[in-house]
XYZ file of C-alpha atoms in Angstrom:
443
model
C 0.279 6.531 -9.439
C 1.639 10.314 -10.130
C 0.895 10.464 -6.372
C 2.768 7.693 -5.193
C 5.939 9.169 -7.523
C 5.648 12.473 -6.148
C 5.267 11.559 -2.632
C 7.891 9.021 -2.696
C 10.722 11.546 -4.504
C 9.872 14.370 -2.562
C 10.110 12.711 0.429
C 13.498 12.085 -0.207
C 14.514 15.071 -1.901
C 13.568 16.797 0.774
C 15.821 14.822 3.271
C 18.304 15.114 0.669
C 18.117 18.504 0.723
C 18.296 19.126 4.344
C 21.335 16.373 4.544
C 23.219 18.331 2.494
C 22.217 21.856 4.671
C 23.232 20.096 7.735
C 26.393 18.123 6.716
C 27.819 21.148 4.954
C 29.337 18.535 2.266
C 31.988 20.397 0.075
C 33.498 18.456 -2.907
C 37.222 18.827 -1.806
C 36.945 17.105 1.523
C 36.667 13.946 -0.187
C 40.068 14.050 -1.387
C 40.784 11.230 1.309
C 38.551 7.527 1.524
C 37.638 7.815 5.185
C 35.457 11.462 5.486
C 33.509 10.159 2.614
C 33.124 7.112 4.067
C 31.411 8.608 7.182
C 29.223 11.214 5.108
C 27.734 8.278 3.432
C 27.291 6.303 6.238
C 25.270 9.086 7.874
C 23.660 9.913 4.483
C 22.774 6.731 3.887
C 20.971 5.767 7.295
C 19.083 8.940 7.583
C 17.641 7.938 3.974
C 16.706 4.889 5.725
C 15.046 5.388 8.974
C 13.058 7.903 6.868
C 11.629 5.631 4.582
C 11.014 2.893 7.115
C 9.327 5.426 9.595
C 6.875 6.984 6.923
C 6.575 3.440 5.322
C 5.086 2.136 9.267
C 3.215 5.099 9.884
C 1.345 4.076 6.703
C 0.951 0.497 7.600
C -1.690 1.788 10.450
C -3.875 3.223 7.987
C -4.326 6.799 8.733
C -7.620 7.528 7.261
C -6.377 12.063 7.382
C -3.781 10.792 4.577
C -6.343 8.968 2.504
C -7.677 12.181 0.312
C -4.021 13.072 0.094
C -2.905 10.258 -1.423
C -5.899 9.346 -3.341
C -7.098 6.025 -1.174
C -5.913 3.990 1.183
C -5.128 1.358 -1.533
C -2.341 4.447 -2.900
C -1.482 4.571 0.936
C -0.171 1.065 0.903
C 1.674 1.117 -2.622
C 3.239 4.196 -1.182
C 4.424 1.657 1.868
C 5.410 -0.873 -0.492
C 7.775 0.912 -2.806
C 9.262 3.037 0.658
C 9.703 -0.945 2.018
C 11.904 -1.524 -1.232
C 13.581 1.871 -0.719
C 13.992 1.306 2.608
C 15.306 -1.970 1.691
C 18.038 -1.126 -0.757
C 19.123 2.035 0.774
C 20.227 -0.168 3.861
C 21.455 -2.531 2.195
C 23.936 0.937 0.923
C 24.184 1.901 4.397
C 24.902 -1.792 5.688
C 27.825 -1.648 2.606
C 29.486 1.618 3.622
C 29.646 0.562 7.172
C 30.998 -2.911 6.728
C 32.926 -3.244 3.215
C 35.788 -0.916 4.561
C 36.379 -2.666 7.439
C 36.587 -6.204 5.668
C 38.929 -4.007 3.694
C 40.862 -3.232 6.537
C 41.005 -6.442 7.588
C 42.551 -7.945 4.522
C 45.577 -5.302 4.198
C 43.641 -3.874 0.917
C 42.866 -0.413 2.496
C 44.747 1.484 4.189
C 42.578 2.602 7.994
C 42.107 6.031 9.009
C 44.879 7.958 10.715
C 44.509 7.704 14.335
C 44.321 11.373 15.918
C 45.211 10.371 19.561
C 43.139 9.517 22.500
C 41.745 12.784 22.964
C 40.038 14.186 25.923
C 36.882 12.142 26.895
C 33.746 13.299 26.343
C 31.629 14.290 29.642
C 27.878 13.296 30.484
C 25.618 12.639 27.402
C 28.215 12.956 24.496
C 30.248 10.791 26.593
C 28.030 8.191 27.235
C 26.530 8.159 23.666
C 30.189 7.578 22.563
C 30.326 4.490 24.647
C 27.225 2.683 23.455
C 28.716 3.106 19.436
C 29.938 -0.472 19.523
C 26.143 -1.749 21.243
C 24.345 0.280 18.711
C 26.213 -1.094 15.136
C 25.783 -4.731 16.398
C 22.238 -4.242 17.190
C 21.605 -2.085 13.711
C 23.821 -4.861 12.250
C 21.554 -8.003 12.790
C 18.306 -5.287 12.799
C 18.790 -4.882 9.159
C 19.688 -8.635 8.644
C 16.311 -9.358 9.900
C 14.470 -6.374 8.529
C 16.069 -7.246 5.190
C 14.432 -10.896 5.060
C 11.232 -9.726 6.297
C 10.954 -7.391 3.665
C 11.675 -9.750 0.961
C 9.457 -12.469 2.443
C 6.594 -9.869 2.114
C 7.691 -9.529 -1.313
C 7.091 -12.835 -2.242
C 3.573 -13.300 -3.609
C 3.572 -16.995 -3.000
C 4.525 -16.281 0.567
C 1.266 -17.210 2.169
C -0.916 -14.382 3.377
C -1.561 -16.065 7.065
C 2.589 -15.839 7.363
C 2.611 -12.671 5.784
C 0.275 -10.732 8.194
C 2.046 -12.585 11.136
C 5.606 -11.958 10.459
C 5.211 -8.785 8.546
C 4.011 -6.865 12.446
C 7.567 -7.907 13.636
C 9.048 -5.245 11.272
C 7.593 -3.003 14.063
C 10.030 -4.322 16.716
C 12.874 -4.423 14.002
C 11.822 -0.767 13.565
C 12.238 -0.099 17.383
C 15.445 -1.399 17.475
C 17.023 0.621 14.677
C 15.604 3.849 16.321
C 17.783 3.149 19.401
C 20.634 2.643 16.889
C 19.749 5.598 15.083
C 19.386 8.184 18.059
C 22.833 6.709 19.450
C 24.758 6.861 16.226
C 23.091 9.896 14.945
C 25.351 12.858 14.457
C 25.233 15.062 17.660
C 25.461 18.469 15.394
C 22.600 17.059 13.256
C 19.737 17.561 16.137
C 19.915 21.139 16.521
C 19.242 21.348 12.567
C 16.077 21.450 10.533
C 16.746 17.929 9.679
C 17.421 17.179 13.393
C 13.796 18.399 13.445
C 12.500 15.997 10.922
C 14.066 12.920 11.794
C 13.026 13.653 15.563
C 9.381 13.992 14.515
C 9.869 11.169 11.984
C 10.782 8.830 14.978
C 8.359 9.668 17.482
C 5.751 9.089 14.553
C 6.996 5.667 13.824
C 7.544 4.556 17.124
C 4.235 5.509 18.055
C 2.324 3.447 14.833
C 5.242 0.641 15.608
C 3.200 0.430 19.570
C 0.216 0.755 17.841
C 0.791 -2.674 15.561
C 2.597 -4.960 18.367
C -0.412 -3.802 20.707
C -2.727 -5.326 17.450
C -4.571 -1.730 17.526
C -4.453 -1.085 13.709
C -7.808 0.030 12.572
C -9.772 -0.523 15.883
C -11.051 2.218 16.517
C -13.226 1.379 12.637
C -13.856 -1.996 13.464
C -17.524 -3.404 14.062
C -19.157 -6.821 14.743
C -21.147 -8.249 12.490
C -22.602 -11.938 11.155
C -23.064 -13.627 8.081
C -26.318 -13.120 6.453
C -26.085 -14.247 3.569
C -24.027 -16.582 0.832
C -24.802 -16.681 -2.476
C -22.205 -18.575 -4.647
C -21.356 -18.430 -8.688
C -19.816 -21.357 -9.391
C -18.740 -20.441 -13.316
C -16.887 -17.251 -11.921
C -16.030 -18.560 -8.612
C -17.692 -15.462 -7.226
C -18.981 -15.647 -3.397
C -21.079 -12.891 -1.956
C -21.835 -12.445 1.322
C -23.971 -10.675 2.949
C -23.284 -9.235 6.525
C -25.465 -7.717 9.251
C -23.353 -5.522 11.949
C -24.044 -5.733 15.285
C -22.574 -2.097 15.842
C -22.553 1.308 14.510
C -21.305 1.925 10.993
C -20.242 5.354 9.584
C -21.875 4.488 6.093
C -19.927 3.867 2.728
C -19.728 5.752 -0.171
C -19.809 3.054 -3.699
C -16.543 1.951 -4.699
C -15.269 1.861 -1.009
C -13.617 -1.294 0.774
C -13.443 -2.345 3.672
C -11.062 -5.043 5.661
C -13.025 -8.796 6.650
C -12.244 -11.188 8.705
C -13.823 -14.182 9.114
C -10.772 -16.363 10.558
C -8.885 -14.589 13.062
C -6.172 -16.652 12.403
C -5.613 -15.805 8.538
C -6.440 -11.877 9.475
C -8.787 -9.113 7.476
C -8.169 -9.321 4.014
C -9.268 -6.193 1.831
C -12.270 -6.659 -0.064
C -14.564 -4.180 -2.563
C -17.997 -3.095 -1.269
C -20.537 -4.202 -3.261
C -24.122 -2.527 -1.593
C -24.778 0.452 -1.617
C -25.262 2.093 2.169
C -29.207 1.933 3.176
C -28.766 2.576 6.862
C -30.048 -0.355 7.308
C -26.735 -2.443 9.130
C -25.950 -4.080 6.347
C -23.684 -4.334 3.687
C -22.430 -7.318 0.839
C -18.880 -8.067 0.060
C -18.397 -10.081 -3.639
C -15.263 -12.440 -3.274
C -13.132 -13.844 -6.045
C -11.519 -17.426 -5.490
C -8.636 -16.327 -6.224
C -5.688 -17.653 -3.225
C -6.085 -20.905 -1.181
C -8.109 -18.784 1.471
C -10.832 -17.344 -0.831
C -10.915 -20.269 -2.409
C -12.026 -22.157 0.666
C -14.836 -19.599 1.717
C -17.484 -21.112 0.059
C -16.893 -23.991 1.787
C -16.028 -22.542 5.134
C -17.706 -19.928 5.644
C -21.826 -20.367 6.825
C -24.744 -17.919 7.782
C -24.275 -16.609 11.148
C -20.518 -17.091 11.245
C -18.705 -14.072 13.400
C -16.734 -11.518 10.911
C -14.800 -8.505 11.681
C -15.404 -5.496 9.642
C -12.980 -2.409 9.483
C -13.944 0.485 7.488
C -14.477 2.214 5.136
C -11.798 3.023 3.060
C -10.772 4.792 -0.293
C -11.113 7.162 -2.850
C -12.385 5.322 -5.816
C -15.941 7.265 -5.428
C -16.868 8.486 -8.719
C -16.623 11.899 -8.358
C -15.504 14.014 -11.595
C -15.870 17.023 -13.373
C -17.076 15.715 -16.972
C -20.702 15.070 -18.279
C -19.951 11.553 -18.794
C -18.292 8.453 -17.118
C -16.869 4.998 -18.684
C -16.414 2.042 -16.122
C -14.677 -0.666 -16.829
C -13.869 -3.631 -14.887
C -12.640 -6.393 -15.086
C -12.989 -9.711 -13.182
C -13.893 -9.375 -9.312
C -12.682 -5.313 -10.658
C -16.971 -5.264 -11.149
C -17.905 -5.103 -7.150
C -17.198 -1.280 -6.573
C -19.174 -0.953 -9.509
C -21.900 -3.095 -8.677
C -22.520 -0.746 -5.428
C -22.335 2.520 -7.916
C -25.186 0.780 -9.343
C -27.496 0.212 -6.959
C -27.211 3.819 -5.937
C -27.737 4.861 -9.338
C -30.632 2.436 -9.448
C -32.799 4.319 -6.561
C -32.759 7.509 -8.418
C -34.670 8.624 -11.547
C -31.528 10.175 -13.335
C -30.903 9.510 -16.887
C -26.695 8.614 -16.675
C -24.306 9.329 -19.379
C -22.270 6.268 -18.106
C -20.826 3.174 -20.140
C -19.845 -0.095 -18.053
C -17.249 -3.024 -19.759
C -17.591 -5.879 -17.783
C -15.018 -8.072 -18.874
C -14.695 -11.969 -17.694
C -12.490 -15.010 -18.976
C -15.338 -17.396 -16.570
C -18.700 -16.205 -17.271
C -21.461 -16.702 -15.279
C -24.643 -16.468 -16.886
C -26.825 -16.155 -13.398
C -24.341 -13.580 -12.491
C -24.562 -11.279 -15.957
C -28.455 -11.926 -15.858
C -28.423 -10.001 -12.622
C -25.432 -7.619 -13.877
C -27.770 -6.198 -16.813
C -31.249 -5.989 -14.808
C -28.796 -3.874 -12.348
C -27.721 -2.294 -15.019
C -31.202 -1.544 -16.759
C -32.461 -0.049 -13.522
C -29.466 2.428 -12.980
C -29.960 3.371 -16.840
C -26.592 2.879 -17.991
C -25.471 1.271 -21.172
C -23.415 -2.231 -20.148
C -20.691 -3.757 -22.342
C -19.804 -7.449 -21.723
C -16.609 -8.917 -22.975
C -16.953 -12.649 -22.276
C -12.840 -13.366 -23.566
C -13.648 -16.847 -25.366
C -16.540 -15.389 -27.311
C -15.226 -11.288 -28.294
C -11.553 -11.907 -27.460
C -10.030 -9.279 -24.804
C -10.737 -6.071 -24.387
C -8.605 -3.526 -26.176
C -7.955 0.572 -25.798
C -8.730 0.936 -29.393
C -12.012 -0.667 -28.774
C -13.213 1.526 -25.682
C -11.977 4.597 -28.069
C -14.549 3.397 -31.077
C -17.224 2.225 -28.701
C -17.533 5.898 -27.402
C -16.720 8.371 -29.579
C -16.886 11.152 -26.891
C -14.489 8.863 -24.562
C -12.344 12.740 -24.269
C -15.317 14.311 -22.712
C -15.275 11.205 -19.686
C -13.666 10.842 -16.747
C -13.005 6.798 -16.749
C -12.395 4.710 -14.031
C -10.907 1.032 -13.917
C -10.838 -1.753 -11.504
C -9.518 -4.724 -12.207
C -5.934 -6.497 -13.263
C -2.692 -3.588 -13.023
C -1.375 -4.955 -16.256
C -4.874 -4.294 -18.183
C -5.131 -0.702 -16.293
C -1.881 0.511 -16.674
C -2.407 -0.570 -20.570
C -5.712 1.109 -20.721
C -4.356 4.473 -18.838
C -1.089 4.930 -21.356
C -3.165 4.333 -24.436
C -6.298 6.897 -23.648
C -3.293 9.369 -22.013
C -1.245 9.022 -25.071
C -4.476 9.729 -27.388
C -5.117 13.043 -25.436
C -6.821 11.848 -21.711
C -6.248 13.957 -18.919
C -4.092 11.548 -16.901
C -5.901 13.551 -13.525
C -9.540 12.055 -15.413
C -8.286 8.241 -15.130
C -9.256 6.767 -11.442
C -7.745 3.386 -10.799
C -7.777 1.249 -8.114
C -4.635 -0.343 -6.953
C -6.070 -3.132 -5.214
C -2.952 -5.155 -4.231
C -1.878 -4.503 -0.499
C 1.232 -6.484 -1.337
């Protein structure tokens, strides 16, 4: 998370910074309604096309920013929270251009002093002058649309099929507010630093917006593959399945995902690794019933069935520094784990590693397998069935392992539980670089 805060502030400071360089701003101008008015018009819109043109680049998963940002599953809460910014700076931008007119309008502002006709502009400042009225309509109705797509990807009951559909027209709305942004754009501002960035910000985002109408996102990682294998936990609603690819595969490091589909229609859906890489073509995925369309897969889904696979992605690969790990996961948080594991499990190294599996639905076929796993890796496993040992607190993790300092611990499972689990060990004297979460929520 520090990550996603610093890359989301300094993004903007930075712009900030070179706004202010360009614009030459100076306190005492704004003596009058009307030049501040226009300073925070252009202010305002080049906070905006910045965030939305980062915020798209991200959406076509550049796998060089991944180690940057600490996974791709960073990468897209980095997009989401740029969406929102994107979103409510605007909605600013929308308010300085439109309010004062309204105000106009009514007689309750007073309009800026007219100057005189002027001498006409010649060739390209000319003719940019004459589109102004084209581009505000078209930025006008871009941002209506941009501002309900956002918000309908917002909405967690929105349903993921509609979401993945509607969501690639932000690319379009995107190409429409870079025409209204290079014809509305200051002149004097493009032979400035910022000039600079906002020209390289556009020809980025215009270039991943092509990429998602063409439906190119992630292609070049995607491979063919069939279903293998189904083997279904009822008590847990847990569904693995087993794949064999019919193409080449770079390999996956445990605690990688990678994106399935089995329905073209409801798209790839992000889902945890849970083999460990033997070369061999294969690989498992463990799905939780948790939305209408997991839900279904055990009924939908059968051996040889086509799936999509795009991958592999993320950071959450157990690297550290310290002599000692704790794992804890929770729920359908256990799969990255689960492929740790089975790496673990083909070596003869003794592990200084504690695992707390904790589950509200146990399923007692599922643990049986969990601690034989477990056994063979050599690691010490903690289960926290909620009805029987209530839920897993901080507190306890700090009393079940004395040494918990000397670890590097890593989470998967529910935000609320992590984000709980990080402050507490932080505030009792964690590193907060030694606590590894993943943010698995691409919403």
């Amino acid at each position: 998370m520090q990550r996603i805060r610093l890359a989301f502030v300094t993004l903007f400071v930075i712009v900030t910074l070179l706004w202010l360089t360009t614009a030459g701003v100076v306190p005492g101008d704004y003596s009058r309604f009307w030049p501040l008015r226009a300073d925070m018009v252009h202010y305002s819109g080049v906070l905006s096309i910045t965030a939305m043109s980062v915020a798209i680049y991200l959406a076509i998963r550049p796998q060089w920013l991944e180690r940057l940002l600490g996974g791709l599953d960073k990468g897209y809460r980095l997009h989401k929270w740029l969406g929102i910014g994107a979103l409510v700076v605007s909605t600013v931008h929308w308010g300085w251009a439109q309010i004062p007119k309204w105000l106009v309008k009514f007689g309750w502002l007073a309009g800026p002093a007219r100057r005189g006709a002027g001498r006409a502009e010649d060739g390209l400042l000319g003719w940019l002058h004459a589109q102004r009225g084209f581009a505000e309509d078209i930025g006008e109705w871009a941002f209506y649309l941009a501002a309900l797509l956002i918000v309908l990807a917002l909405i967690k009951q929105f349903p993921y099929r509609w979401f993945f559909k509607t969501h690639r027209w932000l690319a379009l709305v995107y190409l429409v507010l870079v025409v209204h942004s290079l014809l509305l754009m200051p002149p004097a501002y493009w032979s400035s630093p910022l000039g600079v960035v906002i020209a390289s910000l556009l020809i980025g985002g215009t270039l991943a917006a092509c990429v998602s109408l063409l439906r190119q996102v992630g292609r070049a990682h995607q491979v063919i593959g069939r279903v293998d294998g189904l083997s279904y936990h009822p008590d847990n609603q847990v569904l693995r399945v087993d794949v064999a690819l019919e193409g080449p595969w770079p390999g996956h490091k445990p605690g990688q995902f990678a994106f399935a589909s089995f329905d073209q229609q409801e798209g790839p859906h992000p889902f945890s690794l849970s083999s460990a890489w033997q070369n061999d073509g294969k690989l498992s995925f463990s799905i939780k019933g948790l939305g209408d369309y997991t839900r279904r897969l055990p009924q939908t889904l059968h051996n040889g069935d086509a799936v999509t696979v795009e991958g592999p992605y993320g950071c959450f690969d157990f690297r550290g520094h310290k002599p000692g790990q704790i794992w804890v996961a929770g729920g359908i948080g256990i799969a990255p784990f689960i492929s740790r594991l089975q790496t673990l499990a083909s070596s003869d190294k003794n592990n200084n590693i504690d695992l707390f599996y904790c589950t509200s639905a146990p399923d007692q076929r599922f643990i049986a397998q969990l601690q034989a796993l477990a056994g063979s890796a050599r690691i010490r496993l903690h289960i926290q069935v909620a009805a029987e040992h209530g839920r897993l607190t901080p507190s306890q993790v700090r009393q079940v392992i004395p040494d918990w300092r000397q670890r590097d611990v890593w989470f998967c499972g529910p935000a609320s539980f992590g984000s709980e689990l990080r402050q507490d060990l932080i505030a009792h004297g964690l590193p907060a670089g030694d606590f590894h979460q993943e943010l698995f929520n691409m919403r």
